[in-house]
Amino acid sequence: MSGVAIAGKAARLLATALLFALGWSSQVHAHGDEAVPMAGAKHQPGAAAPAAAPPVAASGGGETAVAAGEGDHADEENVMLHPGVPEPWIIGTSISIFAVALWALFARLPSAAALRSLNLASLPLIGRFVRFFNGSPYPLLAVKLVSVAGFLLVIYAGLFGTPYPERSLATTFVWNLWWPLVVVSVLFLGTAWCAICPWDTLSSWIVRLRLWRRASPHPGLQRKVPPYLQNVWLALLLFVALAWLEVGIGVTAKPFATALMALAMLVLSISYLLVFERKAFCRYACPVGRTLGFYARLAPISVRPVNQETCATCKTLECYHGSKDIEPCPTSLVVGRFSQNTNCLSCGNCMQSCPHKNVSWRLRPLGSEAIDQDQARPQMDGAWFMLLLLGITTFHGLTMMPFWGEWVLTIANAIGETGKSLASFTLAMFASFGLPLLIYASAVGLTWVGDRGKTSYKELFTAFSFSALPLAFVYHLAHNLDHLSRESVNVFAMLLNPLGAGLARLSPVERHNQMMDPLFPDELMFTAQSGLVVLGFWLAVQIIRHRGRDKLAGGTALRGWRLLPMLAFVGAITAMNLWLMAHEMEMRF
């Protein structure tokens, strides 16, 4: 049997197991100790909350379970609420945003400026660390080994450990520690996570049967990716599906299902590596990698040439083709000719293979790639990914509000749905996605009218879509920092007992004490969250001003009032993010 057939059969078996696990978990959830209490009742911060709810209501427990039938036999467990950002921080943030918006309306649009960057390897302290990692493949290999070991431990804990999510290493590590830290890492390291991703690392080891040296000939079919797959539509579809599974089915509260989801990603990665050339899964289909790739357009760290002239005169292009020992660029990039971080996996292959040692990590201004039209040229699939990324972050925030269940209940009553309210939840989910999209499309339309149609609506739609990136990124950071601070404190203790053997569910008192003993003081957390919102608004405004200069009539003489609809868009989304942050937020589990 061929490798492709084996991968296909494995994928089908894993999908069947995942569906079975989800269905089985729902039954346990509804009738046993796994029941998740329904939200929608009024809660006090950190206090006990009544578990009773109408039989059709969906869970407001955010990323736990949404199906209404799961609350029919809920136990007396209480839902805990993270405190919202207090009013003084909200007022201060609002004043700062208003000042930025007022300045943007009256200031002359900026002129184009040359991009400046700094070679990190040349710095006194950090330079030694950068040179160490660039010097050989072994430091990165060591980190990959740790990453794979952690991945396998999470799989083991999810498949064979406790079903209690707050006691399971699988759910607590993946959703409360790994995912928040991966998002935070973009701010400091760009796409560095992709370099040590256990899915890609394991699939490469399994297919190539070696830890790091180049496999020649490649054991896969090495087919070119067909044109209809050379885009991020599949990654976007998988991202939406993951959001539905996380919240609608409650994968985040099911260790077994979390482990199966991770294994499903591994099977997909192996299948792509067996069929297509290079790493097509990473470039086109991985929802995590594509999310980090788009966020990396804001990152101050990038892989670039040390000397552009050296790359311009290079004839051998080892960075693209690889060398005897080093694999070629996994996403078919040529150093010195690409300007977008989004497809760079930070794997270090180009640094290892370049005979001139002309590739390094460089420091650049925050958000410079998203701001500059010449660096990041938009495509329609990328525009939709960035906009739906904004919608998905808004959706996740809404589902963790105590009133989310009441909203889904209202929809269920309106359409006459009984039992599990998955249809009502799905409608509410797409409405959450659609609201930012509707605001954006309307703002672009008004901008197009104000410009008298001199630039096509489609061109404006794709160009200004970059303004959604910082809005999604900063709310994603602010939202996940709260989870990281309040819900990950016991992760390291779980490493000593990854299966949760002998541990009962956390009592309401224990959960309350955990929530009220965060990693970061509340004042520091509120300040960081507020500062992130202001930063995101500022970057979005800068993107609009720079891209507006390039797209609208008038050049640098164009005043900001022509961009008022787009400024209103970023203002409306920022106000929505602030409104969400001001509310109490439910713990994941």
Coordinates of C-alpha atoms in Angstrom, one line a residue, residues 14 16-25 34 154-165 168 170-171 175 250-264:
L14 CA -8.8 9.4 13.1
T16 CA -14.2 8.6 12.8
A17 CA -12.5 8.3 16.3
L18 CA -12.8 12.1 16.7
L19 CA -16.6 12.1 15.9
F20 CA -17.1 9.1 18.2
A21 CA -15.2 10.8 21.0
L22 CA -17.1 14.0 20.7
G23 CA -20.5 12.1 20.7
W24 CA -19.4 9.9 23.6
S25 CA -18.1 12.9 25.6
E34 CA -18.7 15.9 33.4
V154 CA -0.1 16.1 26.0
I155 CA -1.5 13.3 23.7
Y156 CA -0.8 10.7 26.3
A157 CA -2.5 12.7 29.1
G158 CA -5.5 13.4 26.9
L159 CA -6.0 9.8 25.7
F160 CA -5.3 8.0 29.0
G161 CA -5.6 10.6 31.8
T162 CA -8.4 12.2 33.8
P163 CA -11.5 13.4 32.1
Y164 CA -11.6 16.5 34.3
P165 CA -10.4 19.4 32.2
S168 CA -5.8 17.4 32.7
A170 CA -3.9 18.1 27.8
T171 CA -6.6 20.7 28.2
W175 CA -5.7 26.0 26.0
G250 CA -16.7 22.0 23.8
V251 CA -13.3 20.5 22.8
T252 CA -11.5 22.8 25.2
A253 CA -13.2 21.0 28.1
K254 CA -12.6 17.5 26.8
P255 CA -9.0 16.1 27.2
F256 CA -9.7 13.1 25.0
A257 CA -11.1 15.2 22.1
T258 CA -8.2 17.7 22.5
A259 CA -5.7 14.9 22.0
L260 CA -7.6 13.6 19.0
M261 CA -7.7 17.1 17.5
A262 CA -3.9 17.4 17.9
L263 CA -3.5 14.0 16.3
A264 CA -5.7 15.0 13.4

